[in-house]
Amino acid sequence: MTEAAAAPRSAASVSARARITAVPDGRGGTALPLLSGAGPVAPRRTRSADPAAARVTLVGAMSAPLSGDRLALEVRAEAGAALRVDGSAATLALPGRTAEPARYDVRLEVGEGGRLHWLPEQLVSVRGSRLRQHLRAEVARGGRLVVRDEQVLGRAGEEPGRLSSRLTVRYGGRPLFDQQLDLGPGAPGWDGGAVLGGHRAVGQLLLVGTEERDAGPLLARPLGESAVVTPLAGPALLVTAVAPDALRLRHVLDTALTFTSW
Amino acid sequence: MSGAAALLVLADGRFPAGGHAHSGGAEAAVRAGRVRSASDLAEFCRGRLHTAGLTAAALAAAAAAGHDPLVLDEAADARTPSPALRRTARRLGRQLMRAARATWPGPDLDALAAARPKGAHQPVVLGLAARSAGLGPLDAAQAAAYESISSPATAVVRLLSLDPLEATAVLARLAPAADEVARQAEAAAQGAVEELPAASAPLLEITAEQHAAWQVRLFAS
């Protein structure tokens, strides 16, 4: 079940859209009535370790986005559904033949009693690339969402490209979290002591819909020297980490994944 | 702008709003060895200006433009994941509110003070104070943008025994960038609150909680 890429705006750019909808299957599990997409963002149903949840893996993400590409993904976990989305490989933002930045837009929606894990692999900003990424999530009251976002600035020993990203989350119709990062050559002060200070990987793990019984007492605490756990003003917990490289970043965020039993 | 002098009063480091007790994350950066010289300070300030500074300037401009301050206060919460930084922003907001109501009294300030007795986020109060003083959104943004770099620069003079002339030169060299950030903030304030900039600096977020837990420190944040 694929949806062909829409007409590209120029020979050098792709527009691709993928959509995933998860609903309860009525037998304690989760069905996927909509699973569409092709090209750089191809979702495939994969085996889930959790019998209540459906699992979808994004495959073929290795070669995109190129500058000028426009990728869009819509993921819905409807009321009572449980869905985990992960990736088969890191995504490389690559330079294209156009100076226009690539755009990657993700929309996540979680209904009441729904549960969505959005756990893609790292995004690597390759030298000369330009990417703007915006992830918007809308979580109904009583829904739960886990978002992992990892950005790696350049391949080993390489200058990064320019990577601008925004993560906007609403809970119960109200703003819960909104954060932008603008990193790489051309972003003022990005490598100074206020922003990355020489680190080449930055990431977050956001748990939305937390209650004390899930996450323990919601106290802010450092997680080593370069990471912190912070309860947001609303019902959510955020882990923010910087690290010298992707491996050490993942290590910190993996620790944090054990904060809930979701 | 109704009066440049009102803006100078509002942005003056001697305006009794408590800002002098805060380093804008510079104390933690100095302790971590990330700020050791005037050039480190310049990069620190440049990063802070274009992240936390832009976000604060946009909130201030939006408040000065007449957006609902309670909606802006909620937007500020969503843009401030660190509880330590939220506490700081509200404490500074409360102090600024007290000074502003004495200086430029008005019903908007009274209403926000009544709705947020423990303090609204400082940039929101700053914008409303500017409005009460007859200033416009660009003025409010200018004050917020400048403050985002003047706090760390002033603090680093004490923390590193940096030559004050060098610190002032850092600020002067960043002035065009601060003007540009204020213009961006003013432009953004003409749109919807949810589209306001949310630029953030990971190390400022991470070190704010560590700093708040120190037993001995020179600055409150």
XYZ file of C-alpha atoms in Angstrom:
483
model
C 0.000 0.000 0.000
C 1.933 2.985 -1.211
C 1.184 6.545 -2.085
C 3.347 7.710 -4.949
C 5.487 10.754 -4.416
C 3.616 13.905 -5.321
C 4.857 15.948 -8.251
C 8.312 17.291 -7.447
C 8.689 21.043 -7.745
C 11.933 20.645 -9.629
C 13.911 17.790 -11.062
C 16.262 17.865 -8.084
C 13.709 17.755 -5.283
C 11.307 15.158 -3.966
C 8.076 15.564 -2.158
C 7.093 12.546 -0.164
C 4.386 11.981 2.363
C 3.786 9.075 4.692
C 0.790 8.458 6.922
C 0.206 6.022 9.724
C -3.016 5.620 11.685
C -3.345 3.231 14.615
C -6.668 2.189 16.155
C -7.614 -0.441 18.753
C -8.350 -3.775 17.008
C -11.026 -4.751 19.536
C -8.997 -7.737 20.782
C -6.571 -5.900 23.053
C -4.166 -5.080 20.261
C -3.693 -2.272 17.748
C -4.576 -2.286 14.053
C -3.153 -0.053 11.318
C -5.971 0.857 8.921
C -3.736 3.413 7.233
C -0.076 2.786 6.448
C 1.070 4.634 3.380
C 4.229 6.191 2.051
C 7.069 5.617 -0.349
C 10.579 6.726 -1.221
C 12.576 8.376 1.505
C 9.967 7.778 4.211
C 8.573 4.297 3.770
C 6.763 2.884 6.816
C 6.655 -0.899 7.263
C 4.788 -2.841 9.914
C 7.304 -4.818 11.955
C 7.108 -7.307 14.795
C 6.210 -5.671 18.101
C 7.582 -6.921 21.397
C 4.500 -5.490 23.113
C 1.304 -7.432 22.197
C -0.885 -4.387 22.863
C 1.104 -2.133 20.543
C 1.641 -2.028 16.808
C 5.139 -1.300 15.603
C 6.111 0.531 12.452
C 9.666 0.940 11.198
C 10.627 3.730 8.811
C 12.925 2.219 6.210
C 14.911 3.673 3.342
C 15.658 6.870 5.173
C 19.392 6.702 4.455
C 19.641 8.926 1.394
C 17.362 11.800 2.286
C 16.543 14.535 2.845
C 18.561 16.398 0.258
C 18.459 20.163 0.182
C 15.234 21.190 -1.549
C 13.346 18.006 -0.616
C 10.056 18.219 1.212
C 9.124 15.280 3.391
C 6.000 15.021 5.515
C 4.862 12.404 7.957
C 1.557 12.134 9.789
C 1.174 9.664 12.613
C -2.000 9.157 14.632
C -2.568 6.915 17.613
C -6.310 7.164 18.102
C -8.057 6.785 21.457
C -6.965 3.541 23.110
C -4.394 2.584 20.455
C -0.723 1.903 21.166
C 1.870 2.538 18.475
C 5.628 2.519 18.372
C 7.412 4.075 15.417
C 11.131 3.587 14.990
C 13.709 3.755 12.212
C 15.936 1.220 10.486
C 18.894 3.576 10.172
C 20.099 7.082 10.857
C 18.783 9.815 8.602
C 21.423 11.804 6.770
C 20.665 15.384 5.817
C 22.673 15.789 2.608
C 23.479 18.714 0.352
C 21.343 18.803 -2.773
C 21.609 20.620 -6.054
C 19.600 23.544 -4.757
C 20.453 26.105 -2.089
C 16.935 25.872 -0.697
C 16.790 23.989 2.614
C 15.110 20.606 2.797
C 11.974 20.467 4.917
C 10.900 17.608 7.100
C 7.534 18.031 8.791
C 6.186 15.528 11.269
C 2.728 15.652 12.828
C 1.923 13.364 15.721
C -1.544 12.975 17.204
C -2.484 10.976 20.282
C -6.075 10.408 21.379
C -7.363 9.912 24.909
C -5.900 6.735 26.381
C -3.672 6.419 23.310
C 0.048 5.806 23.503
C 2.615 6.747 20.912
C 6.352 6.168 20.989
C 8.162 8.212 18.350
C 11.692 6.801 18.399
C 13.444 7.500 15.094
C 17.172 6.978 14.687
C 19.585 9.920 14.778
C 19.488 12.729 12.299
C 22.996 13.463 11.007
C 23.631 16.910 9.574
C 26.224 16.407 6.840
C 28.556 19.171 5.682
C 26.886 21.516 3.193
C 23.353 20.309 3.936
C 20.483 22.559 4.982
C 17.481 21.119 6.747
C 14.487 22.599 8.543
C 12.597 20.148 10.658
C 9.348 20.782 12.520
C 7.694 18.206 14.710
C 4.226 19.115 15.969
C 2.400 16.913 18.429
C -1.152 17.177 19.703
C -1.868 14.982 22.711
C -5.399 14.645 24.081
C -5.817 14.721 27.840
C -5.145 11.171 29.066
C -2.919 10.349 26.074
C 0.753 9.495 26.382
C 3.585 10.366 24.045
C 7.284 9.608 24.039
C 9.470 11.553 21.610
C 13.156 10.979 21.074
C 15.006 13.565 19.050
C 18.727 13.184 18.387
C 20.792 15.495 16.242
C 24.366 14.777 15.256
C 26.444 17.648 13.914
C 28.499 16.212 11.081
C 29.834 12.712 10.447
C 32.996 11.802 12.376
C 35.410 14.725 12.254
C 33.300 16.582 9.700
C 31.916 20.131 9.787
C 28.127 19.982 10.093
C 25.551 21.486 7.773
C 22.878 23.910 8.954
C 20.115 22.283 10.939
C 17.107 24.197 12.219
C 14.464 22.331 14.134
C 11.371 23.022 16.181
C 9.464 20.751 18.517
C 5.970 21.963 19.414
C 3.726 19.946 21.719
C 0.199 20.716 22.868
C -1.564 18.759 25.583
C -5.323 18.936 26.083
C -5.436 21.777 23.570
C -2.974 23.976 25.473
C 0.694 24.717 24.723
C 2.959 22.362 26.669
C 6.383 22.599 25.051
C 7.908 24.643 22.283
C 11.573 24.662 21.450
C 13.763 25.575 18.502
C 17.381 24.753 17.797
C 19.444 26.392 15.084
C 22.839 24.745 14.721
C 25.769 24.654 12.349
C 27.724 27.224 10.339
C 25.716 30.428 9.939
C 23.719 29.990 13.156
C 25.045 32.751 15.450
C 26.827 31.512 18.579
C 25.806 27.879 18.054
C 29.138 26.457 19.185
C 29.749 28.895 22.055
C 29.459 28.225 25.764
C 25.710 28.941 25.912
C 24.546 26.550 23.188
C 26.725 23.504 22.375
C 30.180 24.446 23.695
C 32.034 22.068 21.389
C 29.629 19.132 21.725
C 28.625 17.489 18.459
C 25.453 15.676 19.484
C 22.347 17.060 21.152
C 19.176 15.261 21.996
C 15.989 15.149 23.946
C 13.631 12.618 25.290
C 10.191 13.979 26.041
C 7.605 12.032 28.028
C 4.134 13.584 27.814
C 1.222 12.552 30.015
C 3.297 11.775 33.087
C 1.800 11.388 36.499
C 3.757 10.911 39.671
C 3.086 7.196 39.773
C 4.641 6.816 36.308
C 7.731 8.891 36.658
C 8.438 8.998 40.360
C 8.563 12.358 42.059
C 8.925 14.881 39.296
C 12.053 16.605 40.488
C 14.608 18.267 38.303
C 17.970 16.574 38.512
C 21.245 16.485 36.613
C 21.975 13.285 34.699
C 25.755 13.359 34.708
C 27.673 16.440 33.647
C 25.948 17.214 30.384
C 22.326 16.163 30.728
C 19.368 17.151 32.851
C 15.913 15.826 33.697
C 13.328 18.590 33.956
C 9.620 18.420 34.719
C 7.789 20.859 32.457
C 5.140 23.237 33.756
C 2.537 20.768 32.414
C 2.354 16.962 32.817
C 5.586 16.077 31.046
C 9.183 15.246 31.709
C 12.050 16.298 29.462
C 15.576 14.982 29.287
C 18.019 17.296 27.520
C 21.524 16.076 26.763
C 24.597 17.168 24.878
C 27.440 14.758 24.152
C 30.664 14.558 22.152
C 29.115 12.037 19.746
C 26.002 10.069 18.808
C 26.929 6.956 20.767
C 27.355 8.747 24.073
C 24.188 10.743 23.475
C 22.170 7.560 22.923
C 23.613 6.075 26.088
C 22.268 8.965 28.180
C 18.844 8.976 26.535
C 18.533 5.179 26.869
C 18.986 5.572 30.619
C 16.082 7.988 30.596
C 13.816 5.644 28.585
C 13.539 3.514 31.709
C 11.864 6.339 33.670
C 8.408 5.054 32.808
C 6.928 1.627 32.320
C 5.135 2.724 29.129
C 8.677 55.620 20.443
C 7.250 58.191 22.807
C 10.516 58.775 24.565
C 14.014 57.380 24.301
C 14.584 58.411 27.908
C 11.838 56.072 29.170
C 13.588 53.202 27.379
C 16.888 54.177 28.972
C 15.232 54.132 32.407
C 13.709 50.696 31.753
C 16.925 49.170 30.369
C 19.247 50.749 32.923
C 21.091 48.181 34.987
C 20.350 50.363 38.016
C 16.590 50.092 37.500
C 15.602 48.377 40.773
C 14.343 45.109 39.266
C 16.917 42.706 40.704
C 18.653 41.768 37.453
C 22.119 42.487 38.865
C 21.912 39.313 41.002
C 21.733 37.083 37.903
C 24.444 36.017 35.484
C 22.270 34.574 32.714
C 24.027 31.222 32.960
C 27.503 32.762 32.831
C 28.515 31.618 36.317
C 27.924 27.963 35.396
C 29.732 28.441 32.075
C 32.748 29.982 33.831
C 32.840 27.113 36.365
C 32.706 24.546 33.536
C 35.618 26.261 31.800
C 33.549 27.247 28.789
C 34.071 30.977 29.364
C 37.691 31.923 30.128
C 38.305 35.038 28.033
C 36.671 38.014 26.368
C 36.332 36.057 23.124
C 34.615 33.154 24.944
C 32.303 35.725 26.527
C 31.500 37.134 23.083
C 30.522 33.701 21.733
C 28.536 32.935 24.883
C 26.646 36.220 24.560
C 26.117 35.775 20.821
C 24.565 32.354 21.456
C 22.433 33.619 24.323
C 21.252 36.640 22.329
C 20.025 34.537 19.407
C 18.359 31.905 21.603
C 17.025 32.909 25.025
C 17.415 36.579 24.050
C 15.311 36.270 20.893
C 12.642 34.274 22.696
C 12.454 36.828 25.530
C 12.490 39.771 23.124
C 9.575 38.312 21.164
C 7.528 37.747 24.329
C 8.283 41.300 25.472
C 7.381 42.756 22.080
C 4.146 40.759 22.009
C 3.182 41.982 25.484
C 3.952 45.565 24.468
C 1.848 45.072 21.331
C -1.175 44.197 23.446
C -1.334 40.383 23.238
C -2.995 38.775 26.281
C -0.260 38.638 28.963
C -1.667 35.425 30.475
C -1.499 33.663 27.112
C 2.069 34.943 26.769
C 2.893 33.731 30.276
C 1.718 30.242 29.270
C 3.781 30.489 26.067
C 6.793 31.438 28.194
C 6.261 28.360 30.389
C 6.196 26.132 27.286
C 9.465 27.752 26.169
C 11.197 27.248 29.531
C 11.625 23.539 30.298
C 13.958 24.106 33.245
C 12.102 24.627 36.556
C 15.094 26.606 37.855
C 14.804 28.990 34.908
C 11.024 29.245 35.341
C 11.515 30.150 39.007
C 14.122 32.741 38.060
C 11.923 34.234 35.343
C 8.974 34.566 37.730
C 11.080 35.974 40.559
C 12.551 38.585 38.214
C 9.077 39.237 36.852
C 7.744 39.922 40.316
C 10.604 42.296 41.123
C 10.211 44.119 37.827
C 6.464 44.336 38.398
C 6.997 46.077 41.730
C 9.389 48.594 40.204
C 7.246 49.147 37.116
C 4.018 49.729 39.051
C 5.808 52.373 41.123
C 7.308 53.974 38.017
C 4.586 53.735 35.352
C 1.380 52.717 37.147
C -1.442 51.429 34.976
C -4.403 49.042 34.900
C -2.636 46.444 32.680
C 0.170 46.015 35.203
C -2.322 45.876 38.090
C -4.353 43.176 36.326
C -1.323 40.985 35.610
C 0.002 41.440 39.157
C -3.389 40.324 40.510
C -3.567 37.303 38.163
C 0.024 36.180 38.839
C 0.786 37.250 42.450
C 3.920 35.095 42.560
C 5.206 36.737 39.414
C 4.698 36.401 35.687
C 7.616 35.586 33.375
C 9.952 38.586 33.329
C 9.816 39.276 29.548
C 6.009 39.487 29.706
C 6.205 41.986 32.562
C 8.932 43.871 30.697
C 6.713 44.219 27.632
C 3.761 45.349 29.694
C 5.942 47.819 31.617
C 7.159 49.229 28.298
C 3.548 49.596 27.159
C 2.671 51.319 30.421
C 5.605 53.679 29.905
C 4.263 54.623 26.481
C 6.912 52.632 24.630
C 6.306 50.319 21.683
C 7.024 46.658 20.841
C 10.402 47.384 19.260
C 11.483 49.266 22.406
C 10.452 46.357 24.605
C 12.325 43.942 22.337
C 15.414 46.175 22.426
C 15.393 46.174 26.231
C 15.002 42.367 26.416
C 17.653 41.690 23.767
C 20.142 44.011 25.430
C 19.476 42.534 28.850
C 20.128 39.021 27.491
C 23.757 39.977 26.890
C 24.389 42.663 29.491
C 23.719 40.293 32.436
C 26.383 37.740 31.462
C 28.856 40.450 30.419
C 28.520 42.259 33.741
C 28.691 39.005 35.696
C 31.806 37.771 33.903
C 33.660 40.936 34.912
C 33.225 39.799 38.515
C 33.599 36.051 37.891
C 36.798 36.192 35.839
C 38.134 39.583 36.928
C 37.787 40.458 33.265
C 38.689 44.019 32.339
C 35.358 45.929 32.355
C 36.468 47.788 29.239
C 36.796 44.476 27.392
C 33.367 43.353 28.547
C 31.847 46.616 27.379
C 33.614 46.241 24.031
C 32.019 42.788 23.700
C 28.597 44.358 24.225
C 29.318 47.161 21.778
C 30.388 44.716 19.068
C 27.176 42.741 19.593
C 24.985 45.863 19.367
C 24.113 45.450 15.657
C 23.164 41.806 16.297
C 21.012 42.883 19.264
C 19.250 45.422 17.029
C 18.620 42.703 14.452
C 17.228 40.324 17.092
C 14.918 43.099 18.341
C 13.650 43.705 14.798
C 13.014 39.963 14.324
C 11.187 39.871 17.646
C 9.033 42.866 16.748
C 8.128 41.316 13.389
C 7.210 38.019 15.068
C 5.059 39.845 17.630
C 2.783 40.979 14.812
C 1.736 37.354 14.295
C 0.099 34.709 16.451
C 1.450 33.924 19.921
C 1.974 30.238 19.059
C 4.276 31.226 16.183
C 6.541 33.370 18.386
C 10.179 32.271 18.375
C 11.072 29.483 20.818
C 14.832 29.533 20.293
C 16.687 27.638 22.981
C 20.227 26.913 24.132
C 20.808 23.351 25.420
C 23.748 24.184 27.684
C 21.844 27.018 29.372
C 19.000 24.591 30.126
C 21.312 21.838 31.341
C 23.538 23.954 33.565
C 20.691 25.983 35.107
C 19.616 23.019 37.249
C 23.191 22.189 38.263
C 23.828 25.816 39.223
C 20.620 26.027 41.271
C 21.861 23.107 43.384
C 25.242 24.643 44.229
C 25.762 25.412 47.923
C 27.907 28.452 47.253
C 27.423 30.754 44.316
C 27.917 34.393 43.493
C 24.782 34.807 41.380
C 21.205 33.587 41.811
C 21.157 32.147 38.280
